[in-house]
C-alpha cells in the first residue's frame, strides 16, 4: 500500500466520534439591565464530525431542516492546492479533498453526505446553471433545498430534492436585467419558500427583494427599501470580496435605498419579513399581505457606526411559537446580537472576532433548530460552521 494512502486510511479510522463533545464558553456582553433574562449558549467545539479526508472551504450558508438536520453550502474553489493535497494527481499529502458543495449533517454533527456541482445542474442554451460561488441556503417544509450564488454570472436560484435531484430554477446564469426585470436575477444572496411564495433577496448585483408564486413560478412582485420600487443602481461588473471591505462604502442606516449587498430575506411565523441591508448596518422589517405584497414596518439598526464588512448578514429566531428572541449576525464585530423580537430591544451579544471555538471570522449565516441551538458559518478565511448550544434562559 502506498504510504500516503495508508496514512489517509489511518486518519479515517481514528476520526473523532459524534459522542465526543466539548462545550466551551462564549464571549458574552449584556446590554439589558442587570437581571434581564435572555437565552444563553456554549459552543460545541467538537461539532461537526467531518470525514477525515474532507475539508470545507468558505461556508456561505446554513439551514436547519424540519427534522433538525443541518445543511450547509460551501465554496470548494476557496481551497488551495495546499489545503487539498490528497486531491492532487498524484497526491502530495495525506489530506484533504474538498467536500461536496452541499453538505448534510445530523444534529449531533455526524456527516450524512453531500452532493452538487455542475454535473447535478441542468444546462440552458448550452450554459450550465451551477453557480460559481454558492451563497445562502434554505430548506423548506417538504425538505427540498434552495440556494443561489454571488459569483460571476451567478444570476440563478436552484431548488433540489434532498438526494440532489434538480427540481427547478429561477433566473438564468449569465443573464441579468437589473432591478426591473421580472424573470431575471442579479446575484441572489438568499431565498425562502413558505406560505405559497418564493422570496429572494437579490442581492449582490441587484438591490431588491423579488417574489414568485411557488405553485406556478409566476412573478408576484419586487420591492426596494421601504417597500418602494427598487430604483437603486445595480453593481457594474462581477462582485469580488474586495468589494466587501471597500472603505468608500460608508453605512447610512437612514438611506432611502438598499445598499449594494442585500444579504438575507427571513420571514417570521406571524406574517412579517426581515431583509438584511448589510452595508447600511440595518435590517428592514416588512408586513406580508395575503396577496404576498410587502409593507414597510420599521428599520432595525445594528451597530450603526460600524465600517469594514458592516453588520447585518443574517437573522434567525428562537424556536418557540412566538419566536420571542431575534438573533442578528454581525460580520464585522464577530458577534450575534440577541434581541427581544416584540420590542426589538437589544438584550446582549455572544461571540467575538477570532479563530477559536465560539469566535468568528467573517460571520456570515445563522439558523436555529427546534431545541434553540444556533448554527453559524464563516467565509473568507473563517471557513467553518459552528454549533452554539442553547443552555437555557438566564
XYZ file of C-alpha atoms in Angstrom:
394
model
C 0.000 0.000 0.000
C 1.329 3.449 -0.923
C 2.413 5.470 2.174
C 0.059 8.400 1.504
C -2.917 6.086 1.024
C -2.091 4.193 4.230
C -1.842 7.436 6.179
C -5.188 8.610 4.821
C -6.786 5.306 5.898
C -5.343 5.705 9.383
C -6.850 9.177 9.624
C -10.242 7.766 8.628
C -10.105 5.053 11.263
C -9.089 7.425 14.060
C -11.608 10.220 13.358
C -13.475 11.556 16.371
C -16.870 10.018 17.103
C -20.042 12.141 17.331
C -20.317 11.412 21.049
C -17.092 13.260 21.849
C -18.492 16.670 22.754
C -16.648 19.637 24.231
C -18.775 22.566 25.370
C -16.816 25.767 25.843
C -17.893 29.233 26.997
C -18.637 32.091 24.602
C -17.771 35.737 24.950
C -20.912 37.423 26.285
C -21.930 41.039 26.669
C -25.102 42.011 28.499
C -26.727 45.192 27.204
C -30.061 44.988 29.010
C -30.320 45.963 32.709
C -28.981 43.510 35.264
C -31.438 40.731 35.983
C -32.913 40.685 32.460
C -33.339 37.112 31.318
C -32.215 36.027 27.880
C -31.027 32.893 26.042
C -27.552 31.638 26.930
C -25.209 29.462 24.870
C -21.986 27.491 24.853
C -20.078 26.361 21.780
C -19.712 22.688 20.888
C -16.046 22.682 19.899
C -16.305 19.113 18.536
C -19.142 19.839 16.083
C -19.357 18.750 13.284
C -17.588 15.447 12.686
C -16.159 15.682 9.161
C -14.811 12.626 7.359
C -11.078 12.575 7.925
C -10.242 13.204 4.265
C -12.731 16.027 3.537
C -12.423 19.762 4.086
C -14.831 22.688 3.934
C -13.964 25.935 2.207
C -15.794 29.184 2.885
C -19.131 28.137 4.390
C -21.575 30.621 2.924
C -24.892 29.270 4.140
C -26.567 27.119 6.783
C -30.157 25.915 7.066
C -31.889 23.646 9.548
C -34.355 21.188 8.008
C -37.710 20.224 9.562
C -36.075 17.099 11.029
C -33.378 19.248 12.725
C -30.653 18.018 10.404
C -28.317 20.744 9.215
C -27.445 21.667 5.640
C -24.566 23.888 4.587
C -23.228 25.167 1.302
C -19.550 25.945 0.953
C -17.113 27.112 -1.721
C -14.657 24.386 -2.781
C -12.910 26.882 -5.050
C -11.804 28.862 -1.961
C -9.477 25.991 -1.006
C -5.908 25.974 -2.308
C -3.678 23.147 -3.501
C -2.007 23.068 -0.090
C -5.433 22.513 1.507
C -6.315 19.714 -0.907
C -3.093 17.778 -1.306
C -4.916 14.443 -1.335
C -6.969 15.562 -4.342
C -3.920 16.391 -6.469
C -2.752 13.970 -9.131
C -0.652 12.384 -7.877
C -1.496 13.131 -4.224
C 1.035 15.355 -2.482
C -0.281 14.974 1.099
C -2.330 12.640 3.285
C -5.187 15.165 3.395
C -7.506 16.576 2.101
C -10.163 16.624 -0.605
C -12.886 19.290 -0.945
C -16.215 18.214 0.495
C -19.152 18.243 -1.937
C -20.574 21.771 -2.345
C -23.810 20.894 -0.493
C -23.221 19.040 2.775
C -25.707 17.418 5.138
C -25.102 16.850 8.873
C -27.168 15.240 11.615
C -27.939 17.480 14.569
C -25.243 15.670 16.557
C -22.683 16.548 13.891
C -22.461 13.250 12.021
C -21.663 13.690 8.337
C -24.651 12.405 6.348
C -23.295 13.010 2.876
C -23.196 15.651 0.222
C -23.751 16.396 -3.441
C -23.699 19.140 -6.030
C -21.536 20.595 -8.747
C -22.056 21.164 -12.461
C -22.947 17.518 -13.116
C -26.051 17.934 -10.924
C -27.335 21.054 -12.680
C -29.179 21.489 -15.985
C -27.904 23.470 -18.939
C -29.917 26.231 -20.580
C -28.850 27.338 -24.038
C -25.637 25.399 -23.596
C -24.814 27.139 -20.295
C -24.557 25.000 -17.164
C -26.595 26.565 -14.362
C -24.437 25.587 -11.371
C -23.238 28.738 -9.532
C -19.551 29.620 -9.476
C -19.776 30.732 -5.819
C -22.618 29.395 -3.660
C -24.438 31.819 -1.382
C -27.250 31.207 1.102
C -29.286 28.056 1.627
C -32.843 27.287 2.736
C -34.666 24.007 3.392
C -38.448 24.187 3.069
C -41.220 22.288 4.848
C -41.057 19.499 2.260
C -37.323 19.075 2.833
C -36.244 20.462 -0.528
C -33.064 22.537 -0.682
C -32.689 26.035 -2.175
C -29.602 28.198 -2.807
C -28.171 30.848 -5.094
C -24.796 32.302 -5.934
C -22.861 35.567 -5.898
C -20.013 34.741 -8.282
C -19.518 35.927 -11.843
C -22.729 35.340 -13.864
C -24.458 33.645 -10.886
C -27.909 35.056 -11.583
C -29.868 31.951 -10.630
C -31.589 30.264 -7.654
C -31.693 26.461 -7.742
C -34.066 24.045 -5.987
C -33.187 20.371 -5.343
C -34.594 17.348 -3.581
C -32.651 16.214 -0.540
C -30.980 13.475 -2.611
C -29.509 16.039 -5.002
C -32.093 15.714 -7.782
C -32.730 19.008 -9.571
C -36.307 20.367 -9.342
C -36.428 23.909 -10.757
C -34.624 27.202 -11.143
C -35.425 30.906 -11.035
C -33.327 33.166 -13.223
C -30.564 32.077 -15.566
C -26.778 32.103 -15.376
C -25.174 34.865 -17.384
C -28.371 36.870 -17.841
C -29.356 39.805 -15.643
C -31.701 42.650 -16.433
C -31.483 44.962 -13.441
C -33.965 45.748 -10.688
C -36.948 45.994 -13.040
C -36.527 42.554 -14.593
C -39.215 40.084 -13.519
C -37.720 36.888 -14.974
C -34.019 37.527 -14.340
C -31.944 37.897 -11.175
C -28.708 39.644 -10.209
C -26.504 37.586 -7.848
C -29.217 36.383 -5.428
C -27.983 36.093 -1.851
C -30.801 34.289 -0.030
C -34.092 32.511 -0.677
C -37.154 31.434 1.303
C -40.043 29.202 0.243
C -43.075 29.460 2.525
C -46.743 30.481 2.536
C -47.061 29.824 -1.171
C -44.266 32.181 -2.202
C -40.623 32.067 -3.129
C -38.915 35.203 -1.806
C -35.392 36.045 -2.991
C -33.020 38.721 -1.728
C -31.442 39.798 -4.989
C -28.715 40.764 -3.672
C -25.112 41.449 -4.922
C -25.772 42.958 -8.375
C -29.408 43.994 -7.983
C -30.714 45.709 -4.826
C -34.158 44.339 -4.121
C -36.385 41.544 -2.911
C -38.358 39.688 -5.571
C -41.215 37.216 -5.114
C -42.654 34.373 -7.181
C -45.712 32.152 -6.863
C -44.423 28.842 -5.526
C -47.015 26.805 -7.435
C -46.833 28.416 -10.883
C -43.356 30.017 -10.617
C -45.017 33.206 -11.845
C -43.774 36.667 -10.867
C -45.534 38.242 -7.842
C -43.688 41.467 -7.032
C -40.419 43.274 -6.347
C -39.524 45.691 -3.582
C -36.730 48.047 -2.679
C -36.083 49.738 0.668
C -39.227 50.900 2.487
C -41.217 48.630 0.105
C -40.828 51.227 -2.643
C -39.935 50.348 -6.230
C -36.277 49.227 -6.387
C -34.536 52.191 -8.006
C -31.004 51.846 -6.588
C -28.242 51.435 -9.198
C -27.054 47.909 -9.909
C -23.467 46.747 -9.478
C -21.363 47.077 -12.593
C -19.158 44.067 -13.180
C -18.779 40.928 -11.081
C -18.656 41.038 -7.283
C -15.469 40.007 -5.519
C -14.651 40.001 -1.820
C -12.570 43.163 -2.059
C -15.868 44.994 -2.528
C -16.932 43.824 0.934
C -14.179 45.854 2.606
C -14.247 48.889 0.309
C -13.595 51.883 2.637
C -15.762 54.085 0.434
C -18.807 52.055 1.462
C -19.996 54.070 4.450
C -23.140 52.811 6.145
C -26.216 55.040 6.087
C -28.901 53.449 8.283
C -31.381 56.092 7.074
C -30.716 55.594 3.366
C -33.793 55.645 1.157
C -32.458 52.766 -0.946
C -30.823 49.453 -0.114
C -27.027 49.478 -0.158
C -25.180 47.238 -2.586
C -25.400 43.988 -0.621
C -28.996 42.935 0.139
C -27.991 39.884 2.130
C -30.978 37.973 3.549
C -34.734 37.526 3.401
C -36.208 35.851 6.501
C -39.978 35.549 7.147
C -41.480 35.145 10.617
C -44.317 32.885 11.708
C -46.647 35.855 12.216
C -46.603 37.294 8.717
C -43.563 39.575 8.736
C -40.304 39.527 6.748
C -36.835 40.779 7.712
C -34.461 41.872 4.946
C -30.729 42.333 5.660
C -29.398 45.624 4.270
C -25.848 44.691 5.215
C -23.810 47.695 4.074
C -26.276 50.065 5.729
C -25.924 48.227 9.077
C -29.632 47.582 9.288
C -32.451 45.175 8.685
C -35.796 46.341 7.409
C -38.984 44.761 8.712
C -41.989 44.335 6.426
C -45.549 43.092 6.877
C -46.530 40.359 4.454
C -50.016 40.789 2.956
C -52.367 37.981 1.966
C -51.516 38.652 -1.670
C -47.812 38.465 -0.872
C -47.220 42.205 -1.083
C -44.777 43.756 1.409
C -45.490 46.840 3.522
C -42.701 48.587 5.421
C -42.873 48.473 9.241
C -39.565 49.724 10.656
C -35.783 49.943 10.442
C -33.662 47.864 12.797
C -30.187 49.377 13.103
C -27.378 47.187 14.449
C -24.104 48.877 15.500
C -24.834 51.645 13.020
C -21.376 53.284 13.064
C -19.555 50.076 12.093
C -17.360 50.098 8.973
C -15.404 47.377 7.185
C -17.610 44.427 6.267
C -20.503 46.036 8.206
C -23.043 44.270 10.354
C -26.373 42.651 9.454
C -25.628 39.487 7.464
C -28.390 37.126 8.620
C -31.301 36.755 11.043
C -32.774 33.822 12.947
C -35.293 33.279 15.754
C -35.784 31.304 18.917
C -37.924 28.247 18.117
C -40.837 28.918 20.491
C -44.241 29.582 18.845
C -43.930 33.348 19.400
C -40.318 33.484 18.198
C -39.643 35.556 21.306
C -35.964 36.204 20.605
C -34.344 37.563 17.477
C -30.725 36.755 16.607
C -28.766 39.045 14.281
C -25.405 38.027 12.800
C -22.893 40.908 12.753
C -19.999 40.185 10.398
C -17.588 42.975 11.252
C -17.930 42.732 15.029
C -17.906 38.933 15.030
C -20.940 38.568 17.274
C -24.564 37.500 17.324
C -26.882 40.075 18.850
C -29.809 38.875 20.981
C -32.967 40.997 20.797
C -36.468 40.760 22.165
C -38.426 40.455 18.936
C -41.612 42.148 20.153
C -39.826 45.399 21.038
C -36.525 44.936 19.174
C -34.733 45.879 22.390
C -31.115 44.701 22.356
C -30.527 42.352 25.293
C -26.961 41.229 24.711
C -24.477 39.662 22.332
C -22.442 36.456 22.094
C -19.151 35.817 20.315
C -16.199 37.986 19.319
C -13.759 38.276 16.448
C -11.253 35.426 16.440
C -10.446 31.919 15.273
C -11.035 29.830 18.397
C -14.235 27.965 19.196
C -17.080 30.412 19.694
C -15.241 33.222 17.905
C -15.943 34.363 14.366
C -14.045 35.470 11.289
C -16.398 36.921 8.652
C -19.548 35.616 10.368
C -21.953 35.019 7.500
C -25.074 32.902 8.028
C -27.080 31.645 11.012
C -30.073 29.409 11.697
C -31.694 27.735 14.712
C -33.087 24.271 15.382
C -36.112 23.146 17.390
C -34.039 22.923 20.593
C -32.862 26.525 20.356
C -29.312 25.816 19.217
C -27.723 28.278 16.789
C -25.616 27.251 13.798
C -23.217 29.871 12.423
C -20.988 29.917 9.348
C -17.907 31.887 8.301
C -16.464 32.908 4.938
C -13.210 34.491 3.742
C -10.550 32.795 5.902
C -13.069 31.605 8.526
C -14.175 28.556 6.536
C -16.242 26.682 9.092
C -19.644 26.059 10.630
C -20.120 26.078 14.422
C -22.877 24.891 16.733
C -23.807 27.148 19.652
C -25.658 25.002 22.170
C -28.636 26.561 23.939
C -28.181 26.167 27.703
C -31.331 27.902 28.939
C -32.884 31.280 29.685
C -30.954 33.066 32.458
